[in-house]
Amino acid sequence: MKPAHKVECIEQHMKYGVTAMCGDGGNDCGALRAAHVGIALSDAEASIVSPFSSSDRSIMSCVQLLVESRAGLATSFANFAALICYGQVMCGMVKMASFYFAISLTENLWMLIDGAVATGMMLTISLSGPAKRLAPSRPTSRILGPQMLASIGGIVFINWLFGAMVYVWLFQQDWFRCNEHATAEVDANKWWLLGDNYEASILSFLSAFQFINNGFVVNYGYVFRAPWYRNYTLLVVWGFLLSFVSYMLLADPNRVGCAFRLNCGTASVLEEEFGTHVTWKIEPYNSLLGHNVIPRASRYKLWGYCIGNMVVSNVWQLFFINGPIRRLLQKRKPLRRLKVKL
């Protein structure tokens, strides 16, 4: 078959569907260029005009290309879902609670969330490798499809549900004292002092756990990417962030927590009420209590709420979005694939 005949053959196939072409010689260049997907099975001249090339001269390179491309698509949607959940926590829960209670997260916590949590989790999500086998179907390509809406909507609902539960629990505590300072009298250059209260402290811990979880919950490979436990870098980053925030919540007043103005207070108040010998500088607290230290037993209860939020979100993703519930719905109500005219 002459090169021109190969091009004509590919063009005829392209009238009826997506067409791939693989070849290893110079006479395949035209067809490789004309096809929707061209795979050069050599490092010679064919690799110059082909969008994809492989040093493996086996036809299985076509299968490997499908595996990796589906993994790339699934990873892109995982990053999209994580960013949407990040925005939901940031603009939904954090901002609405901040406006309602006239509070704010501290400056160091903002840097932790944006610099370490969001950036670290987004980068490590992309490190998940492809699956070992080609799945029988492709991943979803619809941003507003049922799978994406169910996944993101379920996580958003769970986060809001636990947020409401935590604040109801907070208002029932004997040690809780509501934020009573005059917001208008606070120096605008020291806006972080608006976080020196229990409402902001609870919001800080809950949102920090949710930010960390949003990056982890979309890491499940399902059938298109490698298993979640194979993404070692993400597990290390996730484990470090989770341990760091847990330490700030569960530990007694210390230098680390005071750097974020969480479980801390004015130096004189900490020494008088909690017996903490302060050797580091603490800006005086902007509250009548002079501290936002949560009692030890309540800290573990709050930690239990935060971990419960993470567990329920992961169960939703594993069993409903990627697991048996998904497979059951696929059998009973299969989706009609979009017809694309090429």
Coordinates of C-alpha atoms in Angstrom, one line a residue, residues 3-257:
P3 CA 1.6 6.3 1.4
A4 CA -1.3 8.1 -0.3
H5 CA -3.4 5.0 -0.1
K6 CA -2.8 4.8 3.6
V7 CA -3.9 8.4 4.0
E8 CA -7.1 7.7 2.0
C9 CA -7.8 4.6 4.1
I10 CA -7.5 6.6 7.3
E11 CA -9.7 9.4 6.0
Q12 CA -12.4 6.9 5.1
H13 CA -12.3 5.4 8.6
M14 CA -12.5 8.8 10.2
K15 CA -15.9 9.4 8.6
Y16 CA -17.4 6.7 11.0
G17 CA -15.5 7.3 14.2
V18 CA -12.3 8.1 16.1
T19 CA -9.5 6.5 14.2
A20 CA -6.0 5.7 15.4
M21 CA -3.0 4.8 13.2
C22 CA 0.3 3.2 14.2
G23 CA 3.3 2.8 12.0
D24 CA 7.1 2.7 12.1
G25 CA 8.3 3.9 8.7
G26 CA 8.6 7.0 6.7
N27 CA 5.8 5.8 4.4
D28 CA 3.4 6.0 7.4
C29 CA 4.0 9.7 8.1
G30 CA 1.0 11.0 6.1
A31 CA -1.4 8.6 7.7
L32 CA 0.0 9.2 11.2
R33 CA -0.5 12.9 10.7
A34 CA -4.0 12.6 9.2
A35 CA -5.5 10.2 11.9
H36 CA -7.1 11.5 15.0
V37 CA -4.4 9.7 17.0
G38 CA -1.1 8.8 15.5
I39 CA 1.4 6.5 17.3
A40 CA 4.9 6.1 15.9
L41 CA 6.4 2.8 16.9
S42 CA 10.0 3.9 16.4
D43 CA 12.3 6.8 17.0
A44 CA 12.9 7.3 13.3
E45 CA 11.3 9.9 11.0
A46 CA 7.7 8.7 11.8
S47 CA 8.1 10.0 15.4
I48 CA 8.6 13.6 14.1
V49 CA 5.1 13.9 12.6
S50 CA 3.2 11.7 15.0
P51 CA 1.7 13.2 18.2
F52 CA 2.7 10.1 20.1
S53 CA 5.7 7.8 19.8
S54 CA 6.9 4.7 21.5
S55 CA 10.2 2.9 21.5
D56 CA 8.3 -0.4 22.0
R57 CA 7.5 -1.7 18.5
S58 CA 4.6 -3.8 19.8
I59 CA 1.0 -3.0 18.9
M60 CA 0.4 -3.0 22.7
S61 CA 1.7 0.6 22.7
C62 CA -1.8 1.6 21.5
V63 CA -3.3 0.0 24.6
Q64 CA -0.8 1.7 26.8
L65 CA -1.6 5.0 25.3
L66 CA -5.3 4.5 26.1
V67 CA -4.5 3.5 29.6
E68 CA -2.4 6.6 30.2
S69 CA -4.7 9.0 28.4
R70 CA -7.7 7.8 30.5
A71 CA -5.6 8.2 33.7
G72 CA -4.7 11.7 32.6
L73 CA -8.4 12.6 32.1
A74 CA -9.4 11.1 35.4
T75 CA -6.6 13.0 37.2
S76 CA -7.7 16.3 35.6
F77 CA -11.2 15.7 36.9
A78 CA -9.9 14.8 40.3
N79 CA -8.0 18.1 40.5
F80 CA -11.1 19.9 39.3
A81 CA -13.2 18.3 42.0
A82 CA -10.6 19.1 44.7
L83 CA -10.5 22.7 43.7
I84 CA -14.3 23.0 43.7
C85 CA -14.4 21.5 47.2
Y86 CA -11.7 23.8 48.3
G87 CA -13.7 26.8 47.0
Q88 CA -16.8 25.5 48.8
V89 CA -15.0 25.4 52.1
M90 CA -13.3 28.7 51.5
C91 CA -16.1 30.8 50.0
G92 CA -19.0 28.9 51.6
M93 CA -18.3 27.8 55.1
V94 CA -15.3 30.0 56.1
K95 CA -16.6 33.3 54.6
M96 CA -20.2 32.9 55.7
A97 CA -19.2 32.0 59.2
S98 CA -16.7 34.9 59.2
F99 CA -19.4 37.4 58.2
Y100 CA -22.0 36.0 60.6
F101 CA -19.8 35.9 63.7
A102 CA -17.6 38.9 62.7
I103 CA -14.4 36.7 63.0
S104 CA -11.4 35.8 60.8
L105 CA -8.8 33.1 60.5
T106 CA -5.3 34.1 61.6
E107 CA -2.7 35.2 59.1
N108 CA -0.4 32.2 59.7
L109 CA -3.3 29.8 59.2
W110 CA -4.2 31.4 55.9
M111 CA -0.6 30.8 54.8
L112 CA -0.7 27.2 56.0
I113 CA -4.0 26.6 54.1
D114 CA -2.9 28.3 50.8
G115 CA 0.8 27.6 50.9
A116 CA 1.0 24.1 52.2
V117 CA -2.4 22.4 52.2
A118 CA -3.9 23.6 48.9
T119 CA -0.6 23.7 46.9
G120 CA 0.7 20.4 48.4
M121 CA -2.4 18.4 47.9
M122 CA -3.0 19.7 44.3
L123 CA 0.5 18.9 43.2
T124 CA 0.5 15.4 44.7
I125 CA -2.8 14.4 43.3
S126 CA -1.2 14.7 39.8
L127 CA 1.4 12.2 40.7
S128 CA -1.0 9.3 40.7
G129 CA 0.1 6.8 37.9
P130 CA -2.1 5.0 35.4
A131 CA -3.9 1.7 36.1
K132 CA -2.2 -1.6 35.0
R133 CA -5.1 -2.7 32.9
L134 CA -7.3 -1.0 30.3
A135 CA -10.8 -0.5 31.8
P136 CA -13.8 -1.6 29.9
S137 CA -15.1 1.9 29.6
R138 CA -13.7 5.4 29.6
P139 CA -13.9 7.9 32.5
T140 CA -16.5 10.6 32.5
S141 CA -15.8 13.6 30.3
R142 CA -18.7 15.7 31.5
I143 CA -17.9 18.4 34.1
L144 CA -21.6 18.7 35.0
G145 CA -22.4 15.0 34.6
P146 CA -24.1 12.9 37.2
Q147 CA -20.8 11.5 38.5
M148 CA -19.2 14.9 39.2
L149 CA -22.3 16.4 40.6
A150 CA -22.9 13.5 42.9
S151 CA -19.3 13.4 44.1
I152 CA -18.9 17.1 44.7
G153 CA -22.4 17.6 45.9
G154 CA -22.1 14.8 48.4
I155 CA -18.8 16.1 49.9
V156 CA -20.2 19.6 50.1
F157 CA -23.3 18.4 51.9
I158 CA -21.3 16.3 54.4
N159 CA -18.9 19.2 55.1
W160 CA -21.8 21.6 55.8
L161 CA -23.6 19.0 57.9
F162 CA -20.6 18.5 60.2
G163 CA -20.0 22.2 60.3
A164 CA -23.6 22.7 61.6
M165 CA -23.2 19.9 64.1
V166 CA -19.9 21.3 65.5
Y167 CA -21.4 24.7 66.1
V168 CA -24.5 23.3 67.7
W169 CA -22.1 21.3 70.0
L170 CA -20.1 24.4 70.7
F171 CA -23.0 26.5 71.8
Q172 CA -24.0 23.8 74.3
Q173 CA -20.7 23.8 76.2
D174 CA -20.4 25.3 79.6
W175 CA -17.0 26.8 78.9
F176 CA -18.1 28.6 75.8
R177 CA -18.4 32.3 75.8
C178 CA -19.5 34.0 72.6
N179 CA -17.6 36.7 70.8
E180 CA -18.4 40.0 72.6
H181 CA -15.8 42.4 71.4
A182 CA -16.7 45.5 69.2
T183 CA -15.5 44.6 65.8
A184 CA -15.5 48.2 64.6
E185 CA -13.0 49.2 67.3
V186 CA -10.4 46.7 66.1
D187 CA -7.4 48.1 64.3
A188 CA -7.8 47.2 60.7
N189 CA -4.1 46.6 60.4
K190 CA -4.4 43.8 62.9
W191 CA -7.4 42.0 61.4
W192 CA -6.0 38.6 62.7
L193 CA -7.1 39.7 66.2
L194 CA -10.7 38.9 65.0
G195 CA -9.8 35.2 65.5
D196 CA -9.2 35.5 69.2
N197 CA -12.4 33.7 70.2
Y198 CA -13.9 30.2 70.2
E199 CA -16.0 30.7 67.1
A200 CA -12.9 31.3 65.0
S201 CA -11.0 28.6 66.7
I202 CA -13.6 26.0 66.0
L203 CA -13.9 27.2 62.4
S204 CA -10.1 27.1 62.0
F205 CA -9.7 23.5 63.0
L206 CA -12.8 22.2 61.2
S207 CA -11.9 24.0 57.9
A208 CA -8.3 22.9 58.1
F209 CA -9.3 19.2 58.3
Q210 CA -11.8 19.7 55.5
F211 CA -9.1 21.3 53.3
I212 CA -6.8 18.4 53.9
N213 CA -9.5 15.8 53.3
N214 CA -10.7 17.4 50.0
G215 CA -7.3 16.6 48.4
F216 CA -7.3 13.1 49.7
V217 CA -10.8 12.0 48.9
V218 CA -10.4 12.5 45.2
N219 CA -7.2 10.4 45.1
Y220 CA -9.0 7.1 44.7
G221 CA -7.9 5.6 41.4
Y222 CA -11.0 3.6 40.7
V223 CA -10.2 1.7 37.5
F224 CA -8.4 4.4 35.5
R225 CA -5.5 5.3 37.9
A226 CA -3.2 3.4 40.2
P227 CA -4.6 2.6 43.7
W228 CA -4.6 5.5 46.1
Y229 CA -2.1 3.8 48.4
R230 CA 0.4 3.8 45.5
N231 CA 0.6 7.6 45.5
Y232 CA 3.3 7.7 48.2
T233 CA 4.1 11.4 48.0
L234 CA 0.4 12.3 48.6
L235 CA 0.2 10.0 51.5
V236 CA 3.3 11.5 53.1
V237 CA 2.1 15.1 52.6
W238 CA -1.5 14.2 53.7
G239 CA -0.1 12.4 56.8
F240 CA 2.2 15.2 57.8
L241 CA -0.6 17.9 57.4
L242 CA -3.1 15.8 59.3
S243 CA -0.6 15.1 62.2
F244 CA 0.4 18.8 62.3
V245 CA -3.2 20.1 62.6
S246 CA -4.1 17.3 65.1
Y247 CA -1.2 18.3 67.3
M248 CA -2.3 21.9 67.3
L249 CA -5.8 20.8 68.3
L250 CA -5.0 18.2 70.9
A251 CA -1.8 19.5 72.6
D252 CA -1.9 21.9 75.5
P253 CA -0.9 25.6 74.9
N254 CA 2.5 25.6 73.2
R255 CA 4.7 27.6 70.8
V256 CA 3.3 26.0 67.6
G257 CA -0.4 26.6 68.5

